[in-house]
PDB file of C-alpha atoms in Angstrom:
ATOM      1  CA  MET A   1       0.016   0.072  -0.014  1.00 96.00           C
ATOM      2  CA  ARG A   2       1.014   3.548  -0.659  1.00 98.00           C
ATOM      3  CA  VAL A   3      -0.431   6.912   0.124  1.00 98.00           C
ATOM      4  CA  GLY A   4      -0.341  10.056  -2.116  1.00 98.00           C
ATOM      5  CA  HIS A   5      -1.218  13.665  -1.566  1.00 98.00           C
ATOM      6  CA  GLY A   6      -2.277  16.099  -4.292  1.00 98.00           C
ATOM      7  CA  TYR A   7      -2.965  19.903  -4.257  1.00 98.00           C
ATOM      8  CA  ASP A   8      -3.971  22.259  -6.902  1.00 98.00           C
ATOM      9  CA  VAL A   9      -5.134  25.794  -7.121  1.00 98.00           C
ATOM     10  CA  HIS A  10      -6.626  27.959 -10.013  1.00 98.00           C
ATOM     11  CA  ARG A  11      -7.683  31.518 -10.206  1.00 98.00           C
ATOM     12  CA  LEU A  12     -11.435  32.393 -10.699  1.00 98.00           C
ATOM     13  CA  VAL A  13     -12.121  34.647 -13.762  1.00 98.00           C
ATOM     14  CA  GLU A  14     -15.209  35.697 -15.743  1.00 97.00           C
ATOM     15  CA  GLY A  15     -15.898  33.965 -19.100  1.00 96.00           C
ATOM     16  CA  ARG A  16     -14.897  30.553 -18.139  1.00 97.00           C
ATOM     17  CA  ARG A  17     -16.951  27.465 -17.172  1.00 97.00           C
ATOM     18  CA  LEU A  18     -16.685  26.139 -13.555  1.00 98.00           C
ATOM     19  CA  ILE A  19     -15.747  22.365 -13.756  1.00 98.00           C
ATOM     20  CA  LEU A  20     -15.263  20.574 -10.441  1.00 98.00           C
ATOM     21  CA  GLY A  21     -14.886  16.807 -10.360  1.00 98.00           C
ATOM     22  CA  GLY A  22     -16.007  16.599 -13.847  1.00 98.00           C
ATOM     23  CA  VAL A  23     -19.250  18.279 -13.259  1.00 98.00           C
ATOM     24  CA  GLU A  24     -20.143  21.736 -14.716  1.00 98.00           C
ATOM     25  CA  ILE A  25     -21.554  24.079 -12.076  1.00 98.00           C
ATOM     26  CA  SER A  26     -23.553  27.090 -13.215  1.00 97.00           C
ATOM     27  CA  TRP A  27     -21.976  30.033 -11.711  1.00 97.00           C
ATOM     28  CA  GLU A  28     -20.718  33.671 -12.674  1.00 96.00           C
ATOM     29  CA  LYS A  29     -16.998  32.663 -12.801  1.00 97.00           C
ATOM     30  CA  GLY A  30     -14.869  29.690 -13.779  1.00 97.00           C
ATOM     31  CA  LEU A  31     -11.385  28.455 -13.170  1.00 98.00           C
ATOM     32  CA  LEU A  32      -8.506  29.614 -15.381  1.00 97.00           C
ATOM     33  CA  GLY A  33      -6.027  27.162 -16.611  1.00 95.00           C
ATOM     34  CA  HIS A  34      -4.510  25.432 -19.732  1.00 93.00           C
ATOM     35  CA  SER A  35      -6.962  22.645 -19.578  1.00 94.00           C
ATOM     36  CA  ASP A  36     -10.598  22.795 -18.177  1.00 97.00           C
ATOM     37  CA  ALA A  37      -8.848  23.915 -14.808  1.00 97.00           C
ATOM     38  CA  ASP A  38     -10.705  21.279 -12.781  1.00 98.00           C
ATOM     39  CA  VAL A  39      -8.921  21.934  -9.603  1.00 98.00           C
ATOM     40  CA  LEU A  40     -10.405  18.852  -7.770  1.00 98.00           C
ATOM     41  CA  THR A  41      -9.645  16.294 -10.598  1.00 98.00           C
ATOM     42  CA  HIS A  42      -6.109  17.784 -10.800  1.00 98.00           C
ATOM     43  CA  ALA A  43      -5.495  17.184  -7.134  1.00 98.00           C
ATOM     44  CA  VAL A  44      -6.762  13.653  -7.396  1.00 98.00           C
ATOM     45  CA  MET A  45      -4.459  13.085 -10.376  1.00 98.00           C
ATOM     46  CA  ASP A  46      -1.489  14.465  -8.460  1.00 98.00           C
ATOM     47  CA  ALA A  47      -2.309  12.267  -5.493  1.00 98.00           C
ATOM     48  CA  LEU A  48      -2.516   9.087  -7.641  1.00 98.00           C
ATOM     49  CA  LEU A  49       0.718   9.940  -9.526  1.00 98.00           C
ATOM     50  CA  GLY A  50       2.509  10.697  -6.373  1.00 98.00           C
ATOM     51  CA  ALA A  51       1.424   7.533  -4.535  1.00 98.00           C
ATOM     52  CA  ALA A  52       2.705   5.495  -7.498  1.00 98.00           C
ATOM     53  CA  GLY A  53       6.034   7.506  -7.555  1.00 98.00           C
ATOM     54  CA  LEU A  54       5.174   8.700 -11.163  1.00 97.00           C
ATOM     55  CA  GLY A  55       5.790  12.382 -10.775  1.00 97.00           C
ATOM     56  CA  ASP A  56       2.905  14.908 -11.226  1.00 96.00           C
ATOM     57  CA  ILE A  57       0.523  16.049 -13.842  1.00 96.00           C
ATOM     58  CA  GLY A  58       2.756  18.659 -15.078  1.00 94.00           C
ATOM     59  CA  THR A  59       5.227  15.963 -16.078  1.00 94.00           C
ATOM     60  CA  HIS A  60       2.546  13.961 -17.900  1.00 96.00           C
ATOM     61  CA  PHE A  61       0.306  16.615 -19.300  1.00 95.00           C
ATOM     62  CA  PRO A  62       2.499  19.865 -19.528  1.00 90.00           C
ATOM     63  CA  ASP A  63       0.808  23.158 -20.052  1.00 87.00           C
ATOM     64  CA  THR A  64       3.327  23.933 -22.761  1.00 90.00           C
ATOM     65  CA  ASP A  65       1.758  21.144 -24.961  1.00 88.00           C
ATOM     66  CA  SER A  66      -1.080  22.419 -27.122  1.00 89.00           C
ATOM     67  CA  ALA A  67      -2.564  19.006 -27.134  1.00 87.00           C
ATOM     68  CA  TYR A  68      -3.908  19.726 -23.551  1.00 88.00           C
ATOM     69  CA  ALA A  69      -5.325  23.089 -24.254  1.00 89.00           C
ATOM     70  CA  GLY A  70      -8.900  22.999 -22.956  1.00 88.00           C
ATOM     71  CA  ALA A  71      -8.467  19.277 -22.071  1.00 93.00           C
ATOM     72  CA  ASP A  72     -11.149  17.405 -20.214  1.00 97.00           C
ATOM     73  CA  SER A  73      -9.543  16.636 -16.866  1.00 98.00           C
ATOM     74  CA  ILE A  74     -11.742  13.543 -16.411  1.00 98.00           C
ATOM     75  CA  LYS A  75     -10.205  12.090 -19.535  1.00 98.00           C
ATOM     76  CA  LEU A  76      -6.796  12.888 -18.174  1.00 98.00           C
ATOM     77  CA  LEU A  77      -7.753  11.106 -14.906  1.00 98.00           C
ATOM     78  CA  GLU A  78      -8.774   8.061 -17.034  1.00 98.00           C
ATOM     79  CA  ARG A  79      -5.347   8.069 -18.523  1.00 98.00           C
ATOM     80  CA  VAL A  80      -3.641   8.459 -15.102  1.00 98.00           C
ATOM     81  CA  THR A  81      -5.672   5.469 -13.814  1.00 98.00           C
ATOM     82  CA  ALA A  82      -4.702   3.321 -16.837  1.00 98.00           C
ATOM     83  CA  LEU A  83      -1.055   4.232 -16.202  1.00 98.00           C
ATOM     84  CA  LEU A  84      -1.264   3.053 -12.504  1.00 98.00           C
ATOM     85  CA  ASP A  85      -3.303  -0.070 -13.576  1.00 98.00           C
ATOM     86  CA  HIS A  86      -0.517  -0.931 -16.125  1.00 97.00           C
ATOM     87  CA  ARG A  87       1.926  -0.889 -13.207  1.00 97.00           C
ATOM     88  CA  GLY A  88      -0.370  -3.068 -11.036  1.00 98.00           C
ATOM     89  CA  TRP A  89      -1.741  -0.291  -8.718  1.00 98.00           C
ATOM     90  CA  LYS A  90      -5.329  -0.322  -7.820  1.00 98.00           C
ATOM     91  CA  VAL A  91      -7.124   2.683  -6.178  1.00 98.00           C
ATOM     92  CA  GLY A  92      -8.191   1.971  -2.567  1.00 98.00           C
ATOM     93  CA  ASN A  93      -9.892   5.196  -1.662  1.00 98.00           C
ATOM     94  CA  ILE A  94      -9.841   8.939  -2.222  1.00 98.00           C
ATOM     95  CA  ASP A  95     -10.430  11.603   0.378  1.00 98.00           C
ATOM     96  CA  ALA A  96     -10.531  15.147  -1.000  1.00 98.00           C
ATOM     97  CA  THR A  97     -11.473  18.659   0.060  1.00 98.00           C
ATOM     98  CA  ILE A  98     -12.395  21.575  -2.103  1.00 98.00           C
ATOM     99  CA  LEU A  99     -11.682  25.094  -0.657  1.00 98.00           C
ATOM    100  CA  ALA A 100     -13.926  27.695  -2.044  1.00 97.00           C
ATOM    101  CA  GLN A 101     -15.945  30.607  -0.648  1.00 96.00           C
ATOM    102  CA  ARG A 102     -18.612  30.450  -3.212  1.00 95.00           C
ATOM    103  CA  PRO A 103     -20.778  28.854  -4.682  1.00 97.00           C
ATOM    104  CA  LYS A 104     -22.186  26.314  -2.344  1.00 95.00           C
ATOM    105  CA  LEU A 105     -20.905  22.956  -3.525  1.00 97.00           C
ATOM    106  CA  ALA A 106     -22.727  20.472  -1.221  1.00 96.00           C
ATOM    107  CA  PRO A 107     -25.535  19.867  -3.910  1.00 97.00           C
ATOM    108  CA  HIS A 108     -22.985  18.878  -6.423  1.00 98.00           C
ATOM    109  CA  ILE A 109     -20.883  16.550  -4.393  1.00 98.00           C
ATOM    110  CA  PRO A 110     -22.929  13.321  -5.118  1.00 98.00           C
ATOM    111  CA  GLN A 111     -22.474  13.804  -8.826  1.00 98.00           C
ATOM    112  CA  MET A 112     -18.723  14.669  -8.494  1.00 98.00           C
ATOM    113  CA  ARG A 113     -18.219  11.548  -6.553  1.00 98.00           C
ATOM    114  CA  GLU A 114     -19.906   9.461  -9.227  1.00 98.00           C
ATOM    115  CA  ARG A 115     -18.016  11.084 -11.964  1.00 98.00           C
ATOM    116  CA  LEU A 116     -14.615  10.697 -10.435  1.00 98.00           C
ATOM    117  CA  ALA A 117     -15.282   7.155  -9.298  1.00 98.00           C
ATOM    118  CA  ARG A 118     -16.379   6.177 -12.863  1.00 98.00           C
ATOM    119  CA  ALA A 119     -13.179   7.627 -14.414  1.00 98.00           C
ATOM    120  CA  MET A 120     -11.084   5.620 -11.945  1.00 98.00           C
ATOM    121  CA  GLY A 121     -13.134   2.331 -12.331  1.00 98.00           C
ATOM    122  CA  VAL A 122     -14.063   2.387  -8.612  1.00 98.00           C
ATOM    123  CA  SER A 123     -17.267   2.543  -6.513  1.00 98.00           C
ATOM    124  CA  PRO A 124     -18.528   5.988  -5.450  1.00 98.00           C
ATOM    125  CA  GLU A 125     -18.224   4.724  -1.919  1.00 98.00           C
ATOM    126  CA  GLN A 126     -14.343   4.732  -2.497  1.00 98.00           C
ATOM    127  CA  VAL A 127     -14.513   8.533  -3.184  1.00 98.00           C
ATOM    128  CA  ASN A 128     -15.204  10.987  -0.336  1.00 98.00           C
ATOM    129  CA  LEU A 129     -15.464  14.626  -1.098  1.00 98.00           C
ATOM    130  CA  LYS A 130     -15.822  17.525   1.097  1.00 98.00           C
ATOM    131  CA  ALA A 131     -16.188  21.360   0.461  1.00 97.00           C
ATOM    132  CA  THR A 132     -15.327  24.095   2.887  1.00 97.00           C
ATOM    133  CA  THR A 133     -14.960  27.800   2.921  1.00 95.00           C
ATOM    134  CA  GLU A 134     -12.096  29.681   4.545  1.00 92.00           C
ATOM    135  CA  GLU A 135     -14.253  32.055   6.387  1.00 93.00           C
ATOM    136  CA  GLY A 136     -13.382  34.935   4.018  1.00 92.00           C
ATOM    137  CA  LEU A 137      -9.539  34.543   4.603  1.00 92.00           C
ATOM    138  CA  GLY A 138      -6.904  34.041   1.853  1.00 95.00           C
ATOM    139  CA  PHE A 139      -7.296  33.947  -1.918  1.00 94.00           C
ATOM    140  CA  THR A 140     -10.011  31.315  -1.690  1.00 94.00           C
ATOM    141  CA  GLY A 141     -11.823  33.255   0.987  1.00 94.00           C
ATOM    142  CA  SER A 142     -11.755  36.386  -1.078  1.00 95.00           C
ATOM    143  CA  GLY A 143     -13.078  34.646  -3.999  1.00 94.00           C
ATOM    144  CA  GLU A 144      -9.870  35.011  -6.154  1.00 97.00           C
ATOM    145  CA  GLY A 145      -9.559  31.293  -6.644  1.00 98.00           C
ATOM    146  CA  MET A 146     -10.219  27.755  -5.510  1.00 98.00           C
ATOM    147  CA  ALA A 147      -7.994  25.065  -4.219  1.00 98.00           C
ATOM    148  CA  ALA A 148      -8.259  21.382  -3.563  1.00 98.00           C
ATOM    149  CA  HIS A 149      -6.375  18.857  -1.531  1.00 98.00           C
ATOM    150  CA  ALA A 150      -6.625  15.052  -2.127  1.00 98.00           C
ATOM    151  CA  VAL A 151      -5.215  12.099  -0.298  1.00 98.00           C
ATOM    152  CA  VAL A 152      -5.276   8.608  -1.947  1.00 98.00           C
ATOM    153  CA  LEU A 153      -4.582   5.049  -0.922  1.00 98.00           C
ATOM    154  CA  ILE A 154      -3.338   2.633  -3.647  1.00 98.00           C
ATOM    155  CA  TRP A 155      -2.379  -1.058  -3.476  1.00 97.00           C
ATOM    156  CA  LYS A 156      -0.807  -3.524  -5.730  1.00 95.00           C
ATOM    157  CA  GLY A 157      -3.666  -5.714  -7.122  1.00 77.00           C
TER     158      GLY A 157
END
């Protein structure tokens, strides 16, 4: 068994879609990034890659490569999962936290869990998601951006 931790952050801007955990959330701003900027899925991918000792998402999907411009992060997660599977690693569980002052994310968490689980080929019960504000503090609290942390357990199957 191995444990990995992932962290990601993206700036909020007008004129972009807000995608979290592969789910589009209707809101006035979206996350800025080279891909779809899905901060939650990026944290999960980094945690998986880290647990397997395979670097990070910047190594596998560099923002200098135009092939990943606007990329669907769920499709990238499927590729990361396949990479782990090829090396004999199986996903045990994911525990992740999204840091965002607004919008309220609780109504979207079940769909995010389902979407992430499907991309990794696991049960939604193996994916735990939480959302929290930072009480108006820092860049997430001021609404400048969003962040996510993810911890994963993988094992040789």
